Amino acid sequence: MSYNLLRITSLLFFFLMGHVGGCKDGLIDHKSQKRSDTAEAHIWWNSSGLINDTIQNVIDDKLPIADPYVLYHQGTYYAYGTRLEGFEVYESNDLKKWRRHQKLALSPNDSWGNRWFWAPEVYYIRSKNKFFMFYSVDEHICVAHADSPYGPFTQEDKSPIISDKAIDTHVFIDHDGTPYLYFVRFTEGNVIWVAEMTDDLKSVKPHSLRKCISADEPWERIQGRVAEGPSVLKHRGIYYMLYSANHFESKDYGVGYATSVSPIGPWKKYSGNPILRRDKPAASGRVGTGHGAPFVDAEGKYKYIYHVHASEQKVGPRESYINDMEITSDGVVRIFGEAIRPVVIP
């Protein structure tokens, strides 16, 4: 679940009012600093606007993003994730050491909304020779464009993609060139939906709206009624949707997947879900593992980036980890191996 981080640069604070990805087989091209030593105070908020973690001083070199996403383009990896005011971008050549770009990839001044910037995903669309950032802001979904993965991304049409509240966007472009937008609506909890997009990738076709995944299995409802953070890829003619379930504050926040013969469903959940959770080997005891995204690395292999809680006791500040991922010969998605803990260097 996306939630935002409020930085405070002094010791005085006050409360605020209010509250690869894509596919290896698809048409989106995925191949084409150390944090300040000055301690910062942080307040963590949940989607209701309530503080869900204590204020703390943080001095660390971890990759400090939640709801992470990686774009691989022309030999460089770019990482984006949830932050409070706009989106930062980090770059790496090896997935282990990352540097933060000095300027924001997306500034609040270039967006329809100005608060709760969550879950950005960036795609290079070859046919348009542009980078597209799909993201959530103020509990609505938007799209911005740039000529560089660093940005600056700007939203030419200062309005959300749909008028209803929604979060957690993901774009999949099928082999026939049809683009689909997956996102979460607040219907009976957090529910994943899909709609076909217009060719300019700025809006959806309302008649095509379909419900995909809701939290209706026991492992998905340990805390809350939440299915979110969708990612879709296509492998050997089968569509795979990875998603996260449970409230993001739950230690049992985890990842499952479903399959379909169509990008709009119906979707059949894997009987062995969840495939990533605190009790699975790949998690190595880390808790709150979820809202990640698959991507293809420089060697053409799948990886999966996701966030974890700060500790057993505290949700935030969250950080990102990367594991190997594969689809086995019998069509099963595995997240496995020893995780990479990305670090941020000067």
GROMACS .gro file of C-alpha atoms in nm:
model
  346
    1MET     CA    1   0.000   0.000   0.000
    2SER     CA    2   0.139   0.338  -0.093
    3TYR     CA    3   0.188   0.587   0.181
    4ASN     CA    4   0.394   0.899   0.196
    5LEU     CA    5   0.697   1.022   0.377
    6LEU     CA    6   0.703   1.373   0.516
    7ARG     CA    7   1.051   1.514   0.562
    8ILE     CA    8   1.106   1.770   0.833
    9THR     CA    9   1.433   1.957   0.834
   10SER     CA   10   1.414   2.083   1.189
   11LEU     CA   11   1.340   1.920   1.520
   12LEU     CA   12   1.005   2.098   1.536
   13PHE     CA   13   0.720   1.929   1.357
   14PHE     CA   14   0.353   1.973   1.307
   15PHE     CA   15   0.064   1.766   1.184
   16LEU     CA   16  -0.080   1.818   0.838
   17MET     CA   17  -0.445   1.830   0.755
   18GLY     CA   18  -0.596   1.600   0.508
   19HIS     CA   19  -0.441   1.235   0.405
   20VAL     CA   20   0.881  -0.474  -1.610
   21GLY     CA   21   0.785  -0.386  -1.514
   22GLY     CA   22   0.600  -0.472  -1.819
   23CYS     CA   23   0.680  -0.766  -2.027
   24LYS     CA   24   0.985  -0.936  -2.163
   25ASP     CA   25   0.783  -1.030  -2.469
   26GLY     CA   26   0.591  -0.703  -2.516
   27LEU     CA   27   0.647  -0.380  -2.702
   28ILE     CA   28   0.786  -0.165  -2.422
   29ASP     CA   29   1.164  -0.127  -2.451
   30HIS     CA   30   1.331  -0.209  -2.121
   31LYS     CA   31   1.681  -0.242  -2.268
   32SER     CA   32   1.706   0.053  -2.496
   33GLN     CA   33   2.467   0.937  -0.327
   34LYS     CA   34   2.482   0.837  -0.027
   35ARG     CA   35   2.213   1.000   0.190
   36SER     CA   36   2.311   1.313   0.376
   37ASP     CA   37   2.503   1.262   0.697
   38THR     CA   38   2.262   1.511   0.851
   39ALA     CA   39   1.997   1.323   1.043
   40GLU     CA   40   1.645   1.382   0.921
   41ALA     CA   41   1.322   1.345   1.113
   42HIS     CA   42   1.053   1.145   0.939
   43ILE     CA   43   0.682   1.105   0.986
   44TRP     CA   44   0.505   0.815   0.817
   45TRP     CA   45   0.141   0.836   0.723
   46ASN     CA   46  -0.107   0.580   0.605
   47SER     CA   47  -0.375   0.635   0.344
   48SER     CA   48  -0.615   0.771   0.605
   49GLY     CA   49  -0.376   1.047   0.700
   50LEU     CA   50  -0.281   0.892   1.032
   51ILE     CA   51   0.072   0.857   1.160
   52ASN     CA   52   0.165   0.490   1.146
   53ASP     CA   53   0.524   0.504   1.259
   54THR     CA   54   0.727   0.698   1.510
   55ILE     CA   55   0.947   0.992   1.431
   56GLN     CA   56   1.305   0.880   1.399
   57ASN     CA   57   1.645   0.996   1.286
   58VAL     CA   58   1.768   0.811   0.981
   59ILE     CA   59   2.127   0.793   0.862
   60ASP     CA   60   2.163   0.506   0.619
   61ASP     CA   61   2.285   0.415   0.273
   62LYS     CA   62   1.993   0.192   0.179
   63LEU     CA   63   1.778   0.253  -0.128
   64PRO     CA   64   1.504   0.447   0.053
   65ILE     CA   65   1.204   0.392  -0.171
   66ALA     CA   66   0.880   0.201  -0.131
   67ASP     CA   67   0.664   0.064  -0.413
   68PRO     CA   68   0.985   0.043  -0.621
   69TYR     CA   69   1.013   0.010  -0.997
   70VAL     CA   70   1.318  -0.044  -1.219
   71LEU     CA   71   1.358   0.063  -1.581
   72TYR     CA   72   1.654  -0.081  -1.774
   73HIS     CA   73   1.746   0.141  -2.066
   74GLN     CA   74   2.061   0.149  -2.280
   75GLY     CA   75   2.282  -0.024  -2.025
   76THR     CA   76   2.166   0.163  -1.715
   77TYR     CA   77   1.914   0.077  -1.446
   78TYR     CA   78   1.685   0.351  -1.316
   79ALA     CA   79   1.486   0.312  -0.993
   80TYR     CA   80   1.178   0.509  -0.895
   81GLY     CA   81   0.949   0.481  -0.594
   82THR     CA   82   0.709   0.638  -0.349
   83ARG     CA   83   0.816   0.965  -0.188
   84LEU     CA   84   0.634   1.265  -0.044
   85GLU     CA   85   0.699   1.557  -0.275
   86GLY     CA   86   0.752   1.443  -0.629
   87PHE     CA   87   0.970   1.153  -0.739
   88GLU     CA   88   1.343   1.096  -0.717
   89VAL     CA   89   1.539   0.879  -0.959
   90TYR     CA   90   1.838   0.658  -0.881
   91GLU     CA   91   2.072   0.500  -1.135
   92SER     CA   92   2.298   0.196  -1.130
   93ASN     CA   93   2.512  -0.017  -1.358
   94ASP     CA   94   2.507  -0.331  -1.143
   95LEU     CA   95   2.189  -0.319  -0.929
   96LYS     CA   96   2.404  -0.308  -0.615
   97LYS     CA   97   2.535   0.048  -0.601
   98TRP     CA   98   2.302   0.334  -0.682
   99ARG     CA   99   2.341   0.710  -0.718
  100ARG     CA  100   2.064   0.960  -0.667
  101HIS     CA  101   2.010   1.213  -0.942
  102GLN     CA  102   2.029   1.564  -0.799
  103LYS     CA  103   1.702   1.686  -0.945
  104LEU     CA  104   1.356   1.540  -0.907
  105ALA     CA  105   1.232   1.328  -1.194
  106LEU     CA  106   0.886   1.474  -1.134
  107SER     CA  107   0.820   1.790  -0.937
  108PRO     CA  108   0.482   1.873  -0.779
  109ASN     CA  109   0.481   2.183  -0.997
  110ASP     CA  110   0.463   1.961  -1.305
  111SER     CA  111   0.179   1.743  -1.180
  112TRP     CA  112  -0.197   1.764  -1.148
  113GLY     CA  113  -0.175   1.695  -0.775
  114ASN     CA  114   0.069   1.810  -0.510
  115ARG     CA  115   0.055   1.543  -0.236
  116TRP     CA  116   0.082   1.168  -0.185
  117PHE     CA  117   0.309   1.080  -0.475
  118TRP     CA  118   0.299   0.702  -0.491
  119ALA     CA  119   0.416   0.408  -0.699
  120PRO     CA  120   0.567   0.558  -1.017
  121GLU     CA  121   0.645   0.337  -1.315
  122VAL     CA  122   0.848   0.464  -1.612
  123TYR     CA  123   0.844   0.317  -1.963
  124TYR     CA  124   1.032   0.405  -2.278
  125ILE     CA  125   0.784   0.387  -2.566
  126ARG     CA  126   0.984   0.335  -2.883
  127SER     CA  127   0.708   0.439  -3.121
  128LYS     CA  128   0.683   0.777  -2.951
  129ASN     CA  129   1.051   0.815  -2.856
  130LYS     CA  130   0.937   0.932  -2.513
  131PHE     CA  131   0.953   0.820  -2.154
  132PHE     CA  132   0.614   0.787  -1.988
  133MET     CA  133   0.570   0.799  -1.611
  134PHE     CA  134   0.247   0.656  -1.474
  135TYR     CA  135   0.193   0.733  -1.108
  136SER     CA  136  -0.054   0.803  -0.827
  137VAL     CA  137  -0.100   1.146  -0.674
  138ASP     CA  138  -0.367   1.256  -0.430
  139GLU     CA  139  -0.531   0.914  -0.477
  140HIS     CA  140  -0.573   0.962  -0.852
  141ILE     CA  141  -0.374   0.818  -1.142
  142CYS     CA  142  -0.182   1.038  -1.384
  143VAL     CA  143   0.070   1.022  -1.666
  144ALA     CA  144   0.364   1.252  -1.742
  145HIS     CA  145   0.624   1.256  -2.019
  146ALA     CA  146   0.994   1.330  -2.061
  147ASP     CA  147   1.277   1.299  -2.312
  148SER     CA  148   1.507   1.140  -2.053
  149PRO     CA  149   1.468   0.880  -1.777
  150TYR     CA  150   1.596   1.150  -1.540
  151GLY     CA  151   1.309   1.376  -1.635
  152PRO     CA  152   1.195   1.637  -1.588
  153PHE     CA  153   0.861   1.464  -1.639
  154THR     CA  154   0.576   1.703  -1.708
  155GLN     CA  155   0.203   1.647  -1.720
  156GLU     CA  156   0.080   1.837  -2.022
  157ASP     CA  157  -0.286   1.774  -1.946
  158LYS     CA  158  -0.327   1.869  -1.581
  159SER     CA  159  -0.599   1.616  -1.505
  160PRO     CA  160  -0.604   1.254  -1.388
  161ILE     CA  161  -0.650   0.965  -1.629
  162ILE     CA  162  -0.987   0.881  -1.473
  163SER     CA  163  -1.201   1.092  -1.243
  164ASP     CA  164  -1.253   0.820  -0.981
  165LYS     CA  165  -1.007   0.769  -0.700
  166ALA     CA  166  -0.744   0.512  -0.796
  167ILE     CA  167  -0.380   0.420  -0.730
  168ASP     CA  168  -0.102   0.181  -0.837
  169THR     CA  169  -0.088   0.208  -1.216
  170HIS     CA  170   0.083  -0.042  -1.444
  171VAL     CA  171   0.095  -0.044  -1.826
  172PHE     CA  172   0.118  -0.352  -2.046
  173ILE     CA  173   0.135  -0.331  -2.425
  174ASP     CA  174   0.046  -0.656  -2.599
  175HIS     CA  175   0.206  -0.792  -2.917
  176ASP     CA  176  -0.072  -0.650  -3.130
  177GLY     CA  177   0.008  -0.303  -2.998
  178THR     CA  178  -0.295  -0.271  -2.771
  179PRO     CA  179  -0.209  -0.090  -2.447
  180TYR     CA  180  -0.374  -0.184  -2.118
  181LEU     CA  181  -0.376   0.008  -1.793
  182TYR     CA  182  -0.399  -0.185  -1.466
  183PHE     CA  183  -0.479   0.007  -1.150
  184VAL     CA  184  -0.640  -0.020  -0.807
  185ARG     CA  185  -0.984   0.114  -0.723
  186PHE     CA  186  -1.134   0.137  -0.375
  187THR     CA  187  -1.425  -0.098  -0.438
  188GLU     CA  188  -1.483  -0.355  -0.163
  189GLY     CA  189  -1.136  -0.285  -0.034
  190ASN     CA  190  -0.846  -0.239  -0.273
  191VAL     CA  191  -0.932  -0.414  -0.601
  192ILE     CA  192  -0.726  -0.443  -0.920
  193TRP     CA  193  -0.896  -0.336  -1.244
  194VAL     CA  194  -0.791  -0.310  -1.609
  195ALA     CA  195  -0.898  -0.094  -1.901
  196GLU     CA  196  -0.780  -0.064  -2.258
  197MET     CA  197  -0.596   0.262  -2.323
  198THR     CA  198  -0.621   0.507  -2.607
  199ASP     CA  199  -0.329   0.510  -2.851
  200ASP     CA  200  -0.185   0.828  -2.703
  201LEU     CA  201  -0.164   0.657  -2.359
  202LYS     CA  202  -0.341   0.950  -2.195
  203SER     CA  203  -0.681   0.799  -2.120
  204VAL     CA  204  -0.876   0.473  -2.110
  205LYS     CA  205  -1.176   0.341  -2.300
  206PRO     CA  206  -1.454   0.333  -2.037
  207HIS     CA  207  -1.643   0.045  -2.197
  208SER     CA  208  -1.337  -0.178  -2.157
  209LEU     CA  209  -1.315  -0.153  -1.776
  210ARG     CA  210  -1.289  -0.498  -1.614
  211LYS     CA  211  -1.236  -0.623  -1.260
  212CYS     CA  212  -0.928  -0.843  -1.225
  213ILE     CA  213  -0.825  -0.936  -0.870
  214SER     CA  214  -0.980  -0.886  -0.528
  215ALA     CA  215  -0.863  -1.010  -0.189
  216ASP     CA  216  -1.080  -1.316  -0.134
  217GLU     CA  217  -0.834  -1.582  -0.017
  218PRO     CA  218  -0.728  -1.635   0.346
  219TRP     CA  219  -0.363  -1.539   0.291
  220GLU     CA  220  -0.477  -1.211   0.131
  221ARG     CA  221  -0.696  -1.105   0.423
  222ILE     CA  222  -0.479  -1.147   0.729
  223GLN     CA  223  -0.494  -0.770   0.772
  224GLY     CA  224  -0.729  -0.564   0.561
  225ARG     CA  225  -0.895  -0.645   0.232
  226VAL     CA  226  -0.626  -0.545  -0.009
  227ALA     CA  227  -0.507  -0.650  -0.355
  228GLU     CA  228  -0.275  -0.394  -0.513
  229GLY     CA  229   0.054  -0.321  -0.690
  230PRO     CA  230  -0.018  -0.512  -1.014
  231SER     CA  231   0.246  -0.602  -1.272
  232VAL     CA  232   0.169  -0.795  -1.591
  233LEU     CA  233   0.397  -0.986  -1.825
  234LYS     CA  234   0.341  -1.238  -2.104
  235HIS     CA  235   0.527  -1.567  -2.128
  236ARG     CA  236   0.461  -1.837  -2.388
  237GLY     CA  237   0.118  -1.701  -2.462
  238ILE     CA  238   0.009  -1.682  -2.098
  239TYR     CA  239  -0.046  -1.356  -1.911
  240TYR     CA  240   0.091  -1.337  -1.559
  241MET     CA  241  -0.021  -1.078  -1.306
  242LEU     CA  242   0.190  -1.035  -0.993
  243TYR     CA  243   0.021  -0.846  -0.713
  244SER     CA  244   0.049  -0.775  -0.340
  245ALA     CA  245  -0.206  -0.851  -0.070
  246ASN     CA  246  -0.282  -0.750   0.290
  247HIS     CA  247  -0.246  -0.404   0.439
  248PHE     CA  248   0.099  -0.261   0.370
  249GLU     CA  249   0.159  -0.224   0.744
  250SER     CA  250   0.111  -0.597   0.798
  251LYS     CA  251   0.416  -0.814   0.851
  252ASP     CA  252   0.236  -1.059   0.621
  253TYR     CA  253   0.221  -0.818   0.328
  254GLY     CA  254   0.319  -1.050   0.045
  255VAL     CA  255   0.319  -1.125  -0.326
  256GLY     CA  256   0.111  -1.368  -0.527
  257TYR     CA  257   0.024  -1.410  -0.891
  258ALA     CA  258  -0.258  -1.511  -1.124
  259THR     CA  259  -0.268  -1.623  -1.486
  260SER     CA  260  -0.498  -1.571  -1.783
  261VAL     CA  261  -0.518  -1.639  -2.155
  262SER     CA  262  -0.626  -1.277  -2.205
  263PRO     CA  263  -0.487  -0.946  -2.075
  264ILE     CA  264  -0.831  -0.857  -1.940
  265GLY     CA  265  -0.890  -1.189  -1.764
  266PRO     CA  266  -1.055  -1.382  -1.616
  267TRP     CA  267  -0.760  -1.445  -1.384
  268LYS     CA  268  -0.687  -1.771  -1.203
  269LYS     CA  269  -0.483  -1.736  -0.886
  270TYR     CA  270  -0.187  -1.968  -0.833
  271SER     CA  271  -0.268  -2.237  -0.577
  272GLY     CA  272   0.073  -2.197  -0.414
  273ASN     CA  273   0.035  -1.827  -0.330
  274PRO     CA  274   0.197  -1.632  -0.176
  275ILE     CA  275   0.530  -1.668  -0.358
  276LEU     CA  276   0.701  -1.397  -0.151
  277ARG     CA  277   0.630  -1.330   0.215
  278ARG     CA  278   0.821  -1.322   0.541
  279ASP     CA  279   0.792  -1.701   0.579
  280LYS     CA  280   0.933  -1.774   0.230
  281PRO     CA  281   1.306  -1.849   0.178
  282ALA     CA  282   1.364  -1.551  -0.054
  283ALA     CA  283   1.249  -1.309   0.217
  284SER     CA  284   1.514  -1.435   0.463
  285GLY     CA  285   1.296  -1.326   0.753
  286ARG     CA  286   1.234  -0.973   0.626
  287VAL     CA  287   0.878  -0.857   0.686
  288GLY     CA  288   0.633  -0.649   0.484
  289THR     CA  289   0.769  -0.782   0.153
  290GLY     CA  290   0.564  -0.649  -0.134
  291HIS     CA  291   0.451  -0.397  -0.392
  292GLY     CA  292   0.732  -0.480  -0.627
  293ALA     CA  293   0.780  -0.513  -1.000
  294PRO     CA  294   0.953  -0.761  -1.229
  295PHE     CA  295   1.210  -0.641  -1.479
  296VAL     CA  296   1.462  -0.790  -1.721
  297ASP     CA  297   1.829  -0.737  -1.640
  298ALA     CA  298   2.129  -0.687  -1.869
  299GLU     CA  299   2.164  -1.064  -1.912
  300GLY     CA  300   1.803  -1.106  -2.018
  301LYS     CA  301   1.697  -1.262  -1.689
  302TYR     CA  302   1.403  -1.171  -1.473
  303LYS     CA  303   1.455  -0.986  -1.145
  304TYR     CA  304   1.200  -0.871  -0.890
  305ILE     CA  305   1.239  -0.551  -0.688
  306TYR     CA  306   1.019  -0.497  -0.383
  307HIS     CA  307   1.012  -0.310  -0.054
  308VAL     CA  308   1.037  -0.435   0.304
  309HIS     CA  309   0.960  -0.289   0.645
  310ALA     CA  310   1.232  -0.112   0.840
  311SER     CA  311   1.227  -0.383   1.107
  312GLU     CA  312   1.004  -0.629   1.287
  313GLN     CA  313   0.880  -0.341   1.501
  314LYS     CA  314   0.858  -0.052   1.254
  315VAL     CA  315   0.705  -0.021   0.911
  316GLY     CA  316   0.906   0.278   0.796
  317PRO     CA  317   1.125   0.394   0.654
  318ARG     CA  318   1.092   0.115   0.401
  319GLU     CA  319   1.373   0.009   0.169
  320SER     CA  320   1.411  -0.194  -0.149
  321TYR     CA  321   1.554  -0.539  -0.216
  322ILE     CA  322   1.604  -0.734  -0.540
  323ASN     CA  323   1.570  -1.109  -0.594
  324ASP     CA  324   1.601  -1.341  -0.890
  325MET     CA  325   1.276  -1.441  -1.057
  326GLU     CA  326   1.189  -1.707  -1.311
  327ILE     CA  327   0.898  -1.875  -1.482
  328THR     CA  328   0.968  -2.247  -1.473
  329SER     CA  329   0.911  -2.491  -1.759
  330ASP     CA  330   0.575  -2.582  -1.607
  331GLY     CA  331   0.469  -2.217  -1.590
  332VAL     CA  332   0.525  -2.145  -1.220
  333VAL     CA  333   0.662  -1.807  -1.109
  334ARG     CA  334   0.945  -1.832  -0.857
  335ILE     CA  335   1.112  -1.553  -0.660
  336PHE     CA  336   1.427  -1.703  -0.520
  337GLY     CA  337   1.794  -1.675  -0.430
  338GLU     CA  338   1.988  -1.446  -0.204
  339ALA     CA  339   1.854  -1.093  -0.221
  340ILE     CA  340   2.054  -0.793  -0.336
  341ARG     CA  341   2.036  -0.508  -0.085
  342PRO     CA  342   2.092  -0.197  -0.297
  343VAL     CA  343   2.299   0.079  -0.140
  344VAL     CA  344   2.319   0.446  -0.231
  345ILE     CA  345   2.668   0.589  -0.282
  346PRO     CA  346   2.797   0.946  -0.332
   0.00000   0.00000   0.00000
